[in-house]
Short mmCIF file of C-alpha atoms in Angstrom, two decimals:
data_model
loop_
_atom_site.label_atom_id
_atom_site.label_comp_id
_atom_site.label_asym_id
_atom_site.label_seq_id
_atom_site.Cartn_x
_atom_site.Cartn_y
_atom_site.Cartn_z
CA UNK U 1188 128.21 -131.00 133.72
CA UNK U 1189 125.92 -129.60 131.00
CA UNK U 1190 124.61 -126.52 129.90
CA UNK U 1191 121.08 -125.09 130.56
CA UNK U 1192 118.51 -122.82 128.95
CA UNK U 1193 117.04 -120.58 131.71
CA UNK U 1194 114.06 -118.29 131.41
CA UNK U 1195 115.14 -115.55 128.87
CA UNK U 1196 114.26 -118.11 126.22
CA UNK U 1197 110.87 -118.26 127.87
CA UNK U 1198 108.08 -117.44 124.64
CA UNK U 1199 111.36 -116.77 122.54
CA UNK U 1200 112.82 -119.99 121.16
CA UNK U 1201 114.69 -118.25 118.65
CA UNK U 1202 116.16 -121.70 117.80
CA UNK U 1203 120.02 -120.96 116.86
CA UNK U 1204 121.23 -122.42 119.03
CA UNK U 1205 119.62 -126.14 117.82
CA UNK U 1206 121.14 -125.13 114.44
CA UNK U 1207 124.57 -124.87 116.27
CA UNK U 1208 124.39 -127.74 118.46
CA UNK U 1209 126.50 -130.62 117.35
CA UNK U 1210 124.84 -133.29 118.94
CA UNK U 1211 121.21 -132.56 118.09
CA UNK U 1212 120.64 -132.53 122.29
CA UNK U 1213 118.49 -129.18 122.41
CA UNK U 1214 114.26 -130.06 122.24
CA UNK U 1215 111.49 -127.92 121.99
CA UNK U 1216 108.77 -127.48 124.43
CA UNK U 1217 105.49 -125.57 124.01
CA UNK U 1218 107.00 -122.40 125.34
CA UNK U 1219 111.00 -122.82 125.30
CA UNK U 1220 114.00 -124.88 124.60
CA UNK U 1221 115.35 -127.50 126.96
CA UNK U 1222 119.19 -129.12 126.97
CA UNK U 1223 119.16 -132.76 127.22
CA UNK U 1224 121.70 -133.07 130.32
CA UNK U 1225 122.91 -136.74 129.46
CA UNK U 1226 123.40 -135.97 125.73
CA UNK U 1227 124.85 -132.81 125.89
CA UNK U 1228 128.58 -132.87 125.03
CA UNK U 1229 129.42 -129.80 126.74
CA UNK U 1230 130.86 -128.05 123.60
CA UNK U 1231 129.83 -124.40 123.89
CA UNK U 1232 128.26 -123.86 120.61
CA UNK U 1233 125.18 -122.86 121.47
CA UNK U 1234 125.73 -120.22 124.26
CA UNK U 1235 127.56 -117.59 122.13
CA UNK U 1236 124.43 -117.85 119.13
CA UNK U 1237 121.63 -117.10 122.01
CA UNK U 1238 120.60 -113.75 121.17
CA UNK U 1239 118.75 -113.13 124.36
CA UNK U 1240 121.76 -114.82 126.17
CA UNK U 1241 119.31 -117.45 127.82
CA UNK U 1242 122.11 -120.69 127.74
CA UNK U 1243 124.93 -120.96 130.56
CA UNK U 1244 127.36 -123.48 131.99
CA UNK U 1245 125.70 -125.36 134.64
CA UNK U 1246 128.23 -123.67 137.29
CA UNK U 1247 127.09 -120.31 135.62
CA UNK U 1248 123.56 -119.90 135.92
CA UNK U 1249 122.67 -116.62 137.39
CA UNK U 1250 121.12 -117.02 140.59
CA UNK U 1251 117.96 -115.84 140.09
CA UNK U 1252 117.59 -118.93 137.13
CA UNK U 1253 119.13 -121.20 139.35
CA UNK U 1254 116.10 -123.44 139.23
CA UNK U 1255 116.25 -123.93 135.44
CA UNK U 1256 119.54 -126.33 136.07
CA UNK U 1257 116.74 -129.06 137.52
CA UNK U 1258 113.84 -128.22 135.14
CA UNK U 1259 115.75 -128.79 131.91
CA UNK U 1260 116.70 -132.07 133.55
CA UNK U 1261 112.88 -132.55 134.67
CA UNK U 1262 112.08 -131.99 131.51
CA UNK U 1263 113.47 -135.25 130.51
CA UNK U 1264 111.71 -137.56 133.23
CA UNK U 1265 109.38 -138.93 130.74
CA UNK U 1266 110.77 -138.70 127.69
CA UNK U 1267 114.35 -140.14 129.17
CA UNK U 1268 117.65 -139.40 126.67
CA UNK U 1269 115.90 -140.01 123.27
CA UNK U 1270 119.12 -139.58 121.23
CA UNK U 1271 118.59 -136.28 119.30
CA UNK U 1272 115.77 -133.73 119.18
CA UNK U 1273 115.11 -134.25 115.05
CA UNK U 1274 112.97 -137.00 115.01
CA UNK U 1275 110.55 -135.98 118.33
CA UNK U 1276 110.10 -132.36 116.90
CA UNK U 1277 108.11 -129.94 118.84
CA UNK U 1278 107.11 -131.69 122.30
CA UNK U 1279 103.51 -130.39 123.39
CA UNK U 1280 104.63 -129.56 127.22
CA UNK U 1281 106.62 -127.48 129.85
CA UNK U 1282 107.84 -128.01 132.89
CA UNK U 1283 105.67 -126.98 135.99
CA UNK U 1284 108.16 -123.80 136.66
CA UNK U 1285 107.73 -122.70 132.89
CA UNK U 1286 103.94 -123.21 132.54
CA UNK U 1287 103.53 -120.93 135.63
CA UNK U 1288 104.98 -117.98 134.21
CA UNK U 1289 102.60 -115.53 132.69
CA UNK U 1290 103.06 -115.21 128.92
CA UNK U 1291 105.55 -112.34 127.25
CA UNK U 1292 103.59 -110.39 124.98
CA UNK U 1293 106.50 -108.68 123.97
CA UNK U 1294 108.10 -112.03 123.04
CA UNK U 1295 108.26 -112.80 119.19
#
């Protein structure tokens, strides 16, 4: 199990929860964050720091996000498990379900 960052975070990325995460296993993509599945340790730390309350348990993902549980693992196709966000930085793509979403003007 793992925890997953659905589409609140969408043009947000307010980042706390990287700078709670333990295990360095949240990256960033052009318009949100993505949770490594195989590296993430299942602590907790980030949810609770979200301030738009974007991260939940696998099992917990509202319905209508359901379909972020297999794009923050699609996410990861290419790139694989790379062993902590740090070193890769900002990675210059989305997955197909986040680059078809209009962008949030209101977003900051």
């Amino acid at each position: 199990m793992t925890y997953v960052i659905a589409e609140a975070c969408v043009d947000v990325k307010d980042k706390s929860c990287i700078e709670e995460c333990p295990v360095d296993c949240i990256y960033e993509g052009e318009r949100m964050l993505y949770i490594q599945p195989d590296e993430c340790v299942d602590c907790g730390a980030c949810e609770p720091v979200c301030p738009v309350e974007a991260i939940f348990y696998e099992d917990d993902v509202p319905e209508e996000w359901a379909d972020y549980t297999a794009a923050n693992a699609e996410f990861f196709d290419e790139l694989g498990s790379p062993g902590g966000a740090v070193k890769l930085g900002l990675i210059k793509r989305d997955v197909p379900l986040v680059v078809a979403l209009p962008p949030d003007i209101n977003a900051e």
